[in-house]
Tab-separated table of C-alpha atoms in Angstrom:
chain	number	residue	atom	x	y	z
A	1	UNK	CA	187.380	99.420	181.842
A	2	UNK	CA	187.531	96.203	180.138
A	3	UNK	CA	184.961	97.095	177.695
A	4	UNK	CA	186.194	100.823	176.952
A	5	UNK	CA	186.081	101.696	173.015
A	6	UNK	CA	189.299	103.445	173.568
A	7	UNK	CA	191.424	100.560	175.256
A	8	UNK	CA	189.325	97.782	172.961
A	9	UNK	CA	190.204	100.661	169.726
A	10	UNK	CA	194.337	99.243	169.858
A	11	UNK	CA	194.302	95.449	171.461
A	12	UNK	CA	195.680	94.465	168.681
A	13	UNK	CA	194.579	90.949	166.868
A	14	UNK	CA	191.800	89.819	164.630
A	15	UNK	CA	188.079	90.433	165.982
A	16	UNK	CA	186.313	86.998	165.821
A	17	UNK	CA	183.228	85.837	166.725
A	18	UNK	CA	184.914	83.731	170.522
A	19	UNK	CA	186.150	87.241	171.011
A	20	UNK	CA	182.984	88.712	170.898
A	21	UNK	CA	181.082	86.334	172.542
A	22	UNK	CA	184.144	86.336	175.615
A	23	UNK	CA	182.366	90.379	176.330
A	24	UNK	CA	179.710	89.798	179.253
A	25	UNK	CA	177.859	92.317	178.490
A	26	UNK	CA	177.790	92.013	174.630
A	27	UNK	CA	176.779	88.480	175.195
A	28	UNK	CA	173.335	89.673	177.314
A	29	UNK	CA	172.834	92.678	174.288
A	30	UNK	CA	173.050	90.096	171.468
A	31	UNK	CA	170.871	87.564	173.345
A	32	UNK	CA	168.160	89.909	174.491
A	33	UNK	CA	168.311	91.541	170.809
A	34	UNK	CA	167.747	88.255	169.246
A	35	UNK	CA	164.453	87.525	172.269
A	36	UNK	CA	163.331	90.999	171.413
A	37	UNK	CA	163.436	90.548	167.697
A	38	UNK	CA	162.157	87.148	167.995
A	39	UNK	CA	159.414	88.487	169.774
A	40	UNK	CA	158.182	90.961	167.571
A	41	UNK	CA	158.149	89.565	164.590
A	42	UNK	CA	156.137	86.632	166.292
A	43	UNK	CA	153.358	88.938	167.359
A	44	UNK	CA	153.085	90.706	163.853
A	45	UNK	CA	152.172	87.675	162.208
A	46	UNK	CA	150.106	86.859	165.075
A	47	UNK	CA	148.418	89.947	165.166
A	48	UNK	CA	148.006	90.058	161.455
A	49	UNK	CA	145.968	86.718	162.083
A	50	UNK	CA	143.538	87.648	165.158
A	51	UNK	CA	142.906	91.076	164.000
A	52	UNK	CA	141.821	89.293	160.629
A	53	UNK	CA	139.748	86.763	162.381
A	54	UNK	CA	137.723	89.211	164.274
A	55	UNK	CA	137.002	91.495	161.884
A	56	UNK	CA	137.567	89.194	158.509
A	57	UNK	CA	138.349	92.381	156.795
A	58	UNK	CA	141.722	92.490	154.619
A	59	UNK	CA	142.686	96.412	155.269
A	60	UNK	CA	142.315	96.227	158.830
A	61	UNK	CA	144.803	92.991	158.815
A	62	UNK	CA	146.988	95.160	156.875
A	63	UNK	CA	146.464	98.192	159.028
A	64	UNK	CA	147.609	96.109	161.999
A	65	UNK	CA	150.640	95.528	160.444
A	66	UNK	CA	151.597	98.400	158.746
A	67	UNK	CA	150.760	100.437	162.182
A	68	UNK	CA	154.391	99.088	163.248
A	69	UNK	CA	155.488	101.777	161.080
A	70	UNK	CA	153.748	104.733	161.821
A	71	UNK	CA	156.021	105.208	165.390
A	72	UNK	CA	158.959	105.727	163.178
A	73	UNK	CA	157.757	109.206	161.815
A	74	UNK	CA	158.775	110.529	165.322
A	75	UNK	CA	161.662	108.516	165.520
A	76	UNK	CA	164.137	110.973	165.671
A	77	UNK	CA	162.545	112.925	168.426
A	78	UNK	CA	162.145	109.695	170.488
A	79	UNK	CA	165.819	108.825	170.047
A	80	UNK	CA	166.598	112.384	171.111
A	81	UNK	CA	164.746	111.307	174.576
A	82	UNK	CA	167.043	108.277	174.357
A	83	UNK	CA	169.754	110.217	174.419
A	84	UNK	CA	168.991	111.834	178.026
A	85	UNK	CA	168.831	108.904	180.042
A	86	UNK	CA	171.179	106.048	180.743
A	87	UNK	CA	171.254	103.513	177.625
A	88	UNK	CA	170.847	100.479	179.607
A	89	UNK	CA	167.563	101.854	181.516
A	90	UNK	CA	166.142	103.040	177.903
A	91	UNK	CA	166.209	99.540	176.651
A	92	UNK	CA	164.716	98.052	180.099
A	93	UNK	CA	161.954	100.306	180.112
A	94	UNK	CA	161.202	100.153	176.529
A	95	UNK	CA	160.854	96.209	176.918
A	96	UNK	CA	158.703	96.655	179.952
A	97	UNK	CA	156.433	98.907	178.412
A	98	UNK	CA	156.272	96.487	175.505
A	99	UNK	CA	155.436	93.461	177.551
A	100	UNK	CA	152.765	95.376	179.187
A	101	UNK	CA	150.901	96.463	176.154
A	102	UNK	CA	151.234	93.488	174.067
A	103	UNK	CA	149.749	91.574	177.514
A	104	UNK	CA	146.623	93.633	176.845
A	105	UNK	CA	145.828	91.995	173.278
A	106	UNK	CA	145.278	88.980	175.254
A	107	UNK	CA	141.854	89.949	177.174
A	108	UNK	CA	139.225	88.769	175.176
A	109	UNK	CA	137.154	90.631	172.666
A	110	UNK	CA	139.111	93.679	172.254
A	111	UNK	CA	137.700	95.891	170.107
A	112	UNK	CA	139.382	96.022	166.753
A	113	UNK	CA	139.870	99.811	166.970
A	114	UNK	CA	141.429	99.182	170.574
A	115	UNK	CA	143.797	96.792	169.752
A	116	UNK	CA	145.364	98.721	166.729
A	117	UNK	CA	145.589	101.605	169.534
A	118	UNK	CA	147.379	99.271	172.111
A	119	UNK	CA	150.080	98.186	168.738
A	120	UNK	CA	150.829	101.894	167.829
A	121	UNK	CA	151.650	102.664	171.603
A	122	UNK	CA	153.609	99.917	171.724
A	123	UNK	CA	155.577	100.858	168.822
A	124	UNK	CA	156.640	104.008	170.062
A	125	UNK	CA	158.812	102.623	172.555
A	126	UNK	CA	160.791	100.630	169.570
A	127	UNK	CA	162.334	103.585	168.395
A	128	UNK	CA	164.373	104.546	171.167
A	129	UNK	CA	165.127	100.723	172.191
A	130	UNK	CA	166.448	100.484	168.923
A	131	UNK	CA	168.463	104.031	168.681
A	132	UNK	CA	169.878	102.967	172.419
A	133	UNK	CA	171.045	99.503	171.700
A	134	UNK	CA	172.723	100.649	168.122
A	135	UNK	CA	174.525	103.783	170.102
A	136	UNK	CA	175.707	101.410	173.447
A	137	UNK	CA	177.173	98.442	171.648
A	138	UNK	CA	180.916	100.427	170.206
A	139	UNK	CA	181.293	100.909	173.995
A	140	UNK	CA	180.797	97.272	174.589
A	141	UNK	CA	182.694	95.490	172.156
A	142	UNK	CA	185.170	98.617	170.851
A	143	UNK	CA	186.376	99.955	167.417
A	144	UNK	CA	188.307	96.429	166.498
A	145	UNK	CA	185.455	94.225	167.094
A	146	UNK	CA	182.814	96.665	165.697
A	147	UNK	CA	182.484	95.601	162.116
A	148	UNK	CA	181.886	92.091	163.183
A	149	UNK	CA	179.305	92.887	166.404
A	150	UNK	CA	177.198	94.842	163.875
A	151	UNK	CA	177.110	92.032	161.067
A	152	UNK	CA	175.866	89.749	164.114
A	153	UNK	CA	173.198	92.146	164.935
A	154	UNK	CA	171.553	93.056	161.689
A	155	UNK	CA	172.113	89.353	160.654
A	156	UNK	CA	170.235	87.759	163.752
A	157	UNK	CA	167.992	90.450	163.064
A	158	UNK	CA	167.219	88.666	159.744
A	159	UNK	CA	167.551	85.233	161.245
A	160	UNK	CA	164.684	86.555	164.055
A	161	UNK	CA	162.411	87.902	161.144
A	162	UNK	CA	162.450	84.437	159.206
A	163	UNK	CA	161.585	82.416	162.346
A	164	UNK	CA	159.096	85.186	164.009
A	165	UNK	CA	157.447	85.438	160.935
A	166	UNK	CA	157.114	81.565	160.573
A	167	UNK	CA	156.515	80.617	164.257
A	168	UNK	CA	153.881	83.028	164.869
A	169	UNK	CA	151.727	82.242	161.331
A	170	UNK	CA	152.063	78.803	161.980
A	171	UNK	CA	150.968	78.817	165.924
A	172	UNK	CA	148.010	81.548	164.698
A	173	UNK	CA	146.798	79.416	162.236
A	174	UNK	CA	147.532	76.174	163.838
A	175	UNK	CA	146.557	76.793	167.221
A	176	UNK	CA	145.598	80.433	168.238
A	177	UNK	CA	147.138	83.309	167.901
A	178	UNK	CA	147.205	84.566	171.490
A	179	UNK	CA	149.522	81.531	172.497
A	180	UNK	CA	152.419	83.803	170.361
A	181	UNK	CA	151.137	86.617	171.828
A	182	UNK	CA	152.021	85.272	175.126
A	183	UNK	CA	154.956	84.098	173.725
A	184	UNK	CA	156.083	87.755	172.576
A	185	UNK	CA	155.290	88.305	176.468
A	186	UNK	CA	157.585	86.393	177.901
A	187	UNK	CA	160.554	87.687	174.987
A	188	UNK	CA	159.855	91.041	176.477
A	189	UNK	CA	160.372	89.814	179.852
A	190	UNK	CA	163.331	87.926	179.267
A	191	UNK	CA	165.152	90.785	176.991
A	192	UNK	CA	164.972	92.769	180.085
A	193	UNK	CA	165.363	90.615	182.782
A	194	UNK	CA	169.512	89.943	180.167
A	195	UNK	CA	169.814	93.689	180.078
A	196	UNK	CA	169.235	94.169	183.621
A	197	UNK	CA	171.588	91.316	184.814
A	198	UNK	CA	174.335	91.732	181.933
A	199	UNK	CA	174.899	95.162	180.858
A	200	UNK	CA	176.780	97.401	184.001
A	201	UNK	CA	175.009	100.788	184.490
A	202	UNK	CA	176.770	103.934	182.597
A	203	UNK	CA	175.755	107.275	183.024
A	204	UNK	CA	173.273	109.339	180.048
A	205	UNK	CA	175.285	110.435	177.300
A	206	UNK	CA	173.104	113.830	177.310
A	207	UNK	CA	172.811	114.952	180.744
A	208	UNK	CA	170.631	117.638	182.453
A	209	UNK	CA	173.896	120.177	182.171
A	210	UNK	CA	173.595	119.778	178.585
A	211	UNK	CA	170.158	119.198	177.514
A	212	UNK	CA	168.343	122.336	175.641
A	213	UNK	CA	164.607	121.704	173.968
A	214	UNK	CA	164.231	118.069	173.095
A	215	UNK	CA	163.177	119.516	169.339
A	216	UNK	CA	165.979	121.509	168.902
A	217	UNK	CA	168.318	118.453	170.180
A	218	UNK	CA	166.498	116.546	167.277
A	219	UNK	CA	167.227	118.944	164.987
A	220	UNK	CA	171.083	118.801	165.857
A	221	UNK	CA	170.922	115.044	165.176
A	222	UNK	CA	168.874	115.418	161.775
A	223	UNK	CA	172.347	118.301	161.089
A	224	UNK	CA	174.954	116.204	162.071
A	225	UNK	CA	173.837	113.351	159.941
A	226	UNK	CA	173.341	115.188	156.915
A	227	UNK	CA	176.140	117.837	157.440
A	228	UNK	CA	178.995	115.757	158.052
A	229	UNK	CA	180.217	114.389	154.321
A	230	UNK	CA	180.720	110.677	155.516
A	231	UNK	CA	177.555	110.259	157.395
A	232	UNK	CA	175.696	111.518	154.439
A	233	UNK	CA	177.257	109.440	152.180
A	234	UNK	CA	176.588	106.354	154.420
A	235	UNK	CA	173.294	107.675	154.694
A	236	UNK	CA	172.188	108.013	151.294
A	237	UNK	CA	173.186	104.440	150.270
A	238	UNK	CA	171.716	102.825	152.854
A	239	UNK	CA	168.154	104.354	152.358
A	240	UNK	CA	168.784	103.644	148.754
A	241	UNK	CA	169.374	100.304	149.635
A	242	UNK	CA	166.034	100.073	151.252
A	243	UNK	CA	164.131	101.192	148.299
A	244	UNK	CA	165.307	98.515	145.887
A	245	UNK	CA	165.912	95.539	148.115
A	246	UNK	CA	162.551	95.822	150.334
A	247	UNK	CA	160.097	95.601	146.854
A	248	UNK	CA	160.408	91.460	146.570
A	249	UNK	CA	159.550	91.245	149.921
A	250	UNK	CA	156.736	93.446	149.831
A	251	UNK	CA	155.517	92.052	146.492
A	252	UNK	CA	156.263	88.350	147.056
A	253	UNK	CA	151.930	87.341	147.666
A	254	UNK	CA	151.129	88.787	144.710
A	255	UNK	CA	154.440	87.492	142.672
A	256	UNK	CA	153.807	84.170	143.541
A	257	UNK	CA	150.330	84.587	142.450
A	258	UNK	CA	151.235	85.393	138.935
A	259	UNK	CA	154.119	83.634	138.873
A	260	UNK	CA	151.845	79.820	139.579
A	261	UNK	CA	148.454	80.252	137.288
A	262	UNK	CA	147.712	77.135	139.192
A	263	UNK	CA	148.207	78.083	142.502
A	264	UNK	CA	148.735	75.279	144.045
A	265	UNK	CA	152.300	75.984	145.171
A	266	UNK	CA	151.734	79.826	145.480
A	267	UNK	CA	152.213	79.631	149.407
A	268	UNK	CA	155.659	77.852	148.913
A	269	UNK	CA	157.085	80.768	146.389
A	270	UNK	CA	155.799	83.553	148.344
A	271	UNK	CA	157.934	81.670	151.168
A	272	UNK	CA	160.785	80.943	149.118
A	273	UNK	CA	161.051	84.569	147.829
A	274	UNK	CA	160.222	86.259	151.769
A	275	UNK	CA	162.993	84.038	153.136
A	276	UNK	CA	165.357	84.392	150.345
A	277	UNK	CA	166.640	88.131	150.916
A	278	UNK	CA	167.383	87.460	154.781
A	279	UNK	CA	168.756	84.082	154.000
A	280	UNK	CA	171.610	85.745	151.906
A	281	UNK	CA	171.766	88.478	154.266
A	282	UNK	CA	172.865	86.436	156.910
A	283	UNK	CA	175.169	84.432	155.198
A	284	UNK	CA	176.729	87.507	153.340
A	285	UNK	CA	176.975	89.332	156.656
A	286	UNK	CA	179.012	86.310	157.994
A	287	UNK	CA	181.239	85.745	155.269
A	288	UNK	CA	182.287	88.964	154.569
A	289	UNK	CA	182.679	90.439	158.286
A	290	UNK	CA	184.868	87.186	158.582
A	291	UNK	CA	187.006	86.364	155.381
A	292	UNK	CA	187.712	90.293	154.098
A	293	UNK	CA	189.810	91.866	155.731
A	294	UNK	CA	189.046	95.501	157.477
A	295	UNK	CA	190.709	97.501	154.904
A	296	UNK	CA	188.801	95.647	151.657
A	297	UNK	CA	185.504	96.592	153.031
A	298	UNK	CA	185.458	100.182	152.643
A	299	UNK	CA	187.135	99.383	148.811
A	300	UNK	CA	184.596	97.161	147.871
A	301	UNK	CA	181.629	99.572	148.916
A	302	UNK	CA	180.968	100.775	145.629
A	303	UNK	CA	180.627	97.832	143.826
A	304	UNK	CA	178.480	95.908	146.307
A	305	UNK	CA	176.218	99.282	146.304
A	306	UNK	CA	175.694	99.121	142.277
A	307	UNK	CA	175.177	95.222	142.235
A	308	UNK	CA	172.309	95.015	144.660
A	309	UNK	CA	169.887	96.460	142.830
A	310	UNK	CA	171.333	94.550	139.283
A	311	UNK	CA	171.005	91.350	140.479
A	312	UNK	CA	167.019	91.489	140.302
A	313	UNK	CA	166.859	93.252	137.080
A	314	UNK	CA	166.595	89.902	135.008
A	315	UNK	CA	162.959	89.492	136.897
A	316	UNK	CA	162.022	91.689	134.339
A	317	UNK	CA	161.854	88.470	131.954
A	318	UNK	CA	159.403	87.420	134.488
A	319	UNK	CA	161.816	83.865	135.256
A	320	UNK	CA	159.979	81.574	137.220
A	321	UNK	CA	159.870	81.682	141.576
A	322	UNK	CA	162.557	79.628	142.208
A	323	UNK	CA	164.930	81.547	140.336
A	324	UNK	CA	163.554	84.756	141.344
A	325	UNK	CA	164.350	83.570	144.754
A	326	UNK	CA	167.552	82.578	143.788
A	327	UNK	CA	168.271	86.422	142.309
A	328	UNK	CA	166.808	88.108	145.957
A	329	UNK	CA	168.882	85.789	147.753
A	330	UNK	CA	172.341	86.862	145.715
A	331	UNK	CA	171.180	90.185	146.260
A	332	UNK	CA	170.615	90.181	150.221
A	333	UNK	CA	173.944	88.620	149.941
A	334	UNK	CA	175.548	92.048	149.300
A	335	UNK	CA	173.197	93.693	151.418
A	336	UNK	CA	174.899	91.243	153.823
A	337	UNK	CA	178.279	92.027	153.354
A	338	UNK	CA	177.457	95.991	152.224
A	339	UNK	CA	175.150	97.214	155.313
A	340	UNK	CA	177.448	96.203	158.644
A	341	UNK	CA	180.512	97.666	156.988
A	342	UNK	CA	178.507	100.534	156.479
A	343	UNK	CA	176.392	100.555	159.744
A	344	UNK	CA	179.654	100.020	161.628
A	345	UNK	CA	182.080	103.411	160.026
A	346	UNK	CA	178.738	105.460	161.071
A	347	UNK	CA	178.592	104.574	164.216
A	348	UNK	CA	182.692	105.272	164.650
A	349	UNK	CA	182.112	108.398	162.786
A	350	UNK	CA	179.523	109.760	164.871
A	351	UNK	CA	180.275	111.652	168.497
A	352	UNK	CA	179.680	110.499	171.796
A	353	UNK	CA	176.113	112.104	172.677
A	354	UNK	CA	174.971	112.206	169.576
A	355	UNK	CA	174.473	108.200	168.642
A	356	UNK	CA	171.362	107.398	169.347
A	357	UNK	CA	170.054	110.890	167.896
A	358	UNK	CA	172.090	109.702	164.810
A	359	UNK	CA	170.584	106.003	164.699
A	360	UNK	CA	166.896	107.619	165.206
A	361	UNK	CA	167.390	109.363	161.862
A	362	UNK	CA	168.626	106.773	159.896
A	363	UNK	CA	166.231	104.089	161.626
A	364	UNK	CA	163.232	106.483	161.058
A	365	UNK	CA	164.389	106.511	157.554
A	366	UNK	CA	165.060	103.298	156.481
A	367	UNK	CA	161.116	102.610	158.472
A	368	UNK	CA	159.724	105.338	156.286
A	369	UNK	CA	161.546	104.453	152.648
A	370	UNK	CA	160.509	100.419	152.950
A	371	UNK	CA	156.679	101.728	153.782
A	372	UNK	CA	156.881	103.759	150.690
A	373	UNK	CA	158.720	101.799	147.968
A	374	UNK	CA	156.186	99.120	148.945
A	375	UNK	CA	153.009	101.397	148.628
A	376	UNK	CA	154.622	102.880	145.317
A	377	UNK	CA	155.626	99.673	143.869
A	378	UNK	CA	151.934	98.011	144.852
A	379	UNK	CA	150.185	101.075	143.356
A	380	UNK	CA	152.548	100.203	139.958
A	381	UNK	CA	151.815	96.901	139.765
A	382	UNK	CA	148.133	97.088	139.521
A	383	UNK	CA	148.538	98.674	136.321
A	384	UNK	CA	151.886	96.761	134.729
A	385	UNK	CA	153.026	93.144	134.768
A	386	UNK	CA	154.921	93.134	138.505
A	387	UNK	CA	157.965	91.433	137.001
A	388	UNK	CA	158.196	94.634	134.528
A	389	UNK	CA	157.871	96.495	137.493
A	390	UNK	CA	160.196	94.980	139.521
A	391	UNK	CA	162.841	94.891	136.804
A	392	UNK	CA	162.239	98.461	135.748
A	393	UNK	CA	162.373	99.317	139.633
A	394	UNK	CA	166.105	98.061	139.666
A	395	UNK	CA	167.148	98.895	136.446
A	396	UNK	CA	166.606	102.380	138.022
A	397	UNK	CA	168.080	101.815	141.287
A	398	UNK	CA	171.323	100.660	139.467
A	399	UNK	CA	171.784	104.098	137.716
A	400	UNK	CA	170.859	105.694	140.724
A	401	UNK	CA	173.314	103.491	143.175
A	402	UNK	CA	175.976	104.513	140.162
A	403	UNK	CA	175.373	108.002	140.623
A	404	UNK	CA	176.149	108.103	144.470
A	405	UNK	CA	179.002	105.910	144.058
A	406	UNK	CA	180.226	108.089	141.594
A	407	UNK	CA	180.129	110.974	144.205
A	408	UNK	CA	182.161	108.510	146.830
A	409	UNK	CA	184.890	109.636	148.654
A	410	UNK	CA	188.024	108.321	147.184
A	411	UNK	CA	189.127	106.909	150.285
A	412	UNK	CA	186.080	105.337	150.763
A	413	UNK	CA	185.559	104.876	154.670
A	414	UNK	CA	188.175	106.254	156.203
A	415	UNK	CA	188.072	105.810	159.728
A	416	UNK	CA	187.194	109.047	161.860
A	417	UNK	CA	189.059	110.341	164.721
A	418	UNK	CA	187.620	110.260	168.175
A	419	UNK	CA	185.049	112.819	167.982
A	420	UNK	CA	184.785	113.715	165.052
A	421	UNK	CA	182.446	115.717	163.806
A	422	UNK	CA	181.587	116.995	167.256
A	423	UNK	CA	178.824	119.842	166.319
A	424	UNK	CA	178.665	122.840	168.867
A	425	UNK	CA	175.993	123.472	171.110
């Protein structure tokens, strides 16, 4: 098999992006990834806008977009259901479903109540799109090529949120906002009308001779995670690194607010500071997966774990939008070239069957540590200046990045033999 982790593994020669791109079926993944994202991020803002306009309250806008995170509490157990059936058919029937639902919120004069039900039904088929896609694309593109197929994922993921974001506020706003709910239609469609076409069927990873209680098959993914020294070390940065970069994003409104007593340019900062962090992400997921070599990653893990958060402690001084922009974007920059190297060792390290189990938990977790830093850092800065917040807030996510790193193993990301860490049933 052409696309076989263990023939891709020892090819030999430098992954690059024309050798990625060469892989049929990682060319209909990344495209109908990029659609999907596109898509969803599209119909947030959209959403955001017509659930606003009918019912011109603030919390219920908010509601309808924070409900996008409430499926990720049972992430884990719908990645476990992932994990029974073919990956390929997972992600076609998630985007189905999708389409589907999101085609309801365009009959007219949905309740509010309704539509907020049709979003958090819709959500629960992210999850285990999400957990599927992560746990199929090392057979696709193979260990070699790994590294540099995730930094093209999460980075068009940030690339997708910029554009979705903007498209679908400008076309709610402009025009109306069920034209980018039609829109986020059609991406559903599309993504799996690729999958279908593209991506060759391959049998579950968890079949019926080896599937016990779905909860208890949860559980084993929630043990191998956190049992297994490298995943949890992985782990624990990464949803560290989602409590300290996520709080400019979340915060950027009100920060621009502050930061302009005139106002007049306030929607131009809170843009420059949204789009700052996935800017850098995207270019430090390039650079990095492209000009360091394999074997400087792991080395360089530490370091790029500590200075994330201490880049944005001098917004303590409260510095003006542009240059607060200018310290998120330096710091998405090592989330950039920190996260894929990461993202990529975990996915090597973890065992056939157990991937998408292993992607629901950290997915779930990432999901549930952005929704929190963002409530705790909002409840903070209602009673403190936000730029003493903010700076205080990464002043303490330095100490505590130093303290994991600390605790790193010495050979930083060693990679794992085939199935390793293999739990027993």
């Amino acid at each position: 098999m052409a696309n076989d982790p263990r023939t891709a593994t020892h090819s030999g020669g430098n992954a690059t992006f024309r050798s990625l791109f060469r892989l049929r079926e990682y060319r209909a993944v990344y495209l109908a990834t990029l659609i999907n994202w596109l898509g969803d991020y599209l119909s947030r803002a959209a959403v955001t806008v017509l659930v606003y306009h009918k019912s011109q309250s603030v919390l219920l806008s908010a509601a309808s977009f924070a409900v996008g995170f409430l499926p990720w509490i049972v992430g884990p157990l719908l990645s476990a259901i992932a994990e029974r059936y073919p990956y390929r058919r997972v992600m076609i029937v998630a985007d189905l479903t999708r389409m589907a639902l999101i085609a309801l919120l365009l009959v007219p004069h949905m309740p509010v109540p309704l539509m907020l039900l049709v979003l958090l039904l819709a959500g629960l088929a992210a999850p285990p799109a999400q957990a599927a896609r992560s746990a199929l694309l090392p057979e696709l593109v193979g260990r070699e090529r790994l590294p540099l197929a995730t930094a093209l994922q999460q980075t068009a993921s940030q690339t997708a949120q910029v554009v979705g974001y903007l498209a679908g506020a400008t076309l709610a706003v402009a025009l109306t906002p069920r034209i980018a709910l039609g829109l986020d239609v059609l991406t559903f469609l599309f993504s799996a009308l690729l999958v279908a076409s593209g991506v060759r069927p391959r049998p579950a990873t968890n079949p019926d001779s080896g599937r016990t209680h779905l909860l208890r098959e949860t559980g084993e993914g929630f043990r191998l995670v956190f049992s297994h020294p490298l995943l949890r070390s992985i782990v624990t940065v990464v949803f560290t690194v989602t409590v300290f970069a996520i709080v400019p994003e979340g915060l950027a409104a009100a920060w621009a607010v502050e930061g302009t007593p005139g106002h007049s340019s306030s929607n131009l900062d809170q843009g420059l500071i949204m789009a700052a962090g996935p800017f850098g992400f995207v270019l430090g997921g390039i650079l990095f997966s492209r000009l360091v070599p394999a074997h400087r990653r792991a080395r360089l893990v530490p370091y790029l774990a500590v200075s994330m958060p201490l880049l944005l402690v001098p917004s303590i001084f409260g510095p003006p939008a542009p240059f607060v922009a200018a310290l998120v974007m330096l710091s998405g920059l090592t989330q950039g070239a920190l996260l894929p190297t990461l993202n990529a060792n975990f996915t090597l390290a973890v065992p056939d069957g157990y991937r998408a189990r292993a992607f629901g938990v950290v997915g779930s977790g990432v999901q549930v540590t952005q929704f929190t830093a963002v409530i705790v850092t909002g409840l903070l800065a209602d009673h403190f200046r936000l730029p003493l917040v903010v700076g205080l807030w990464s002043i303490g996510g330095a100490v505590v990045m130093l303290l994991i790193v600390l605790s790193w193993p010495r050979q930083g990301l060693p990679e794992p033999a085939a199935g390793a860490g293999r739990m027993e049933r």
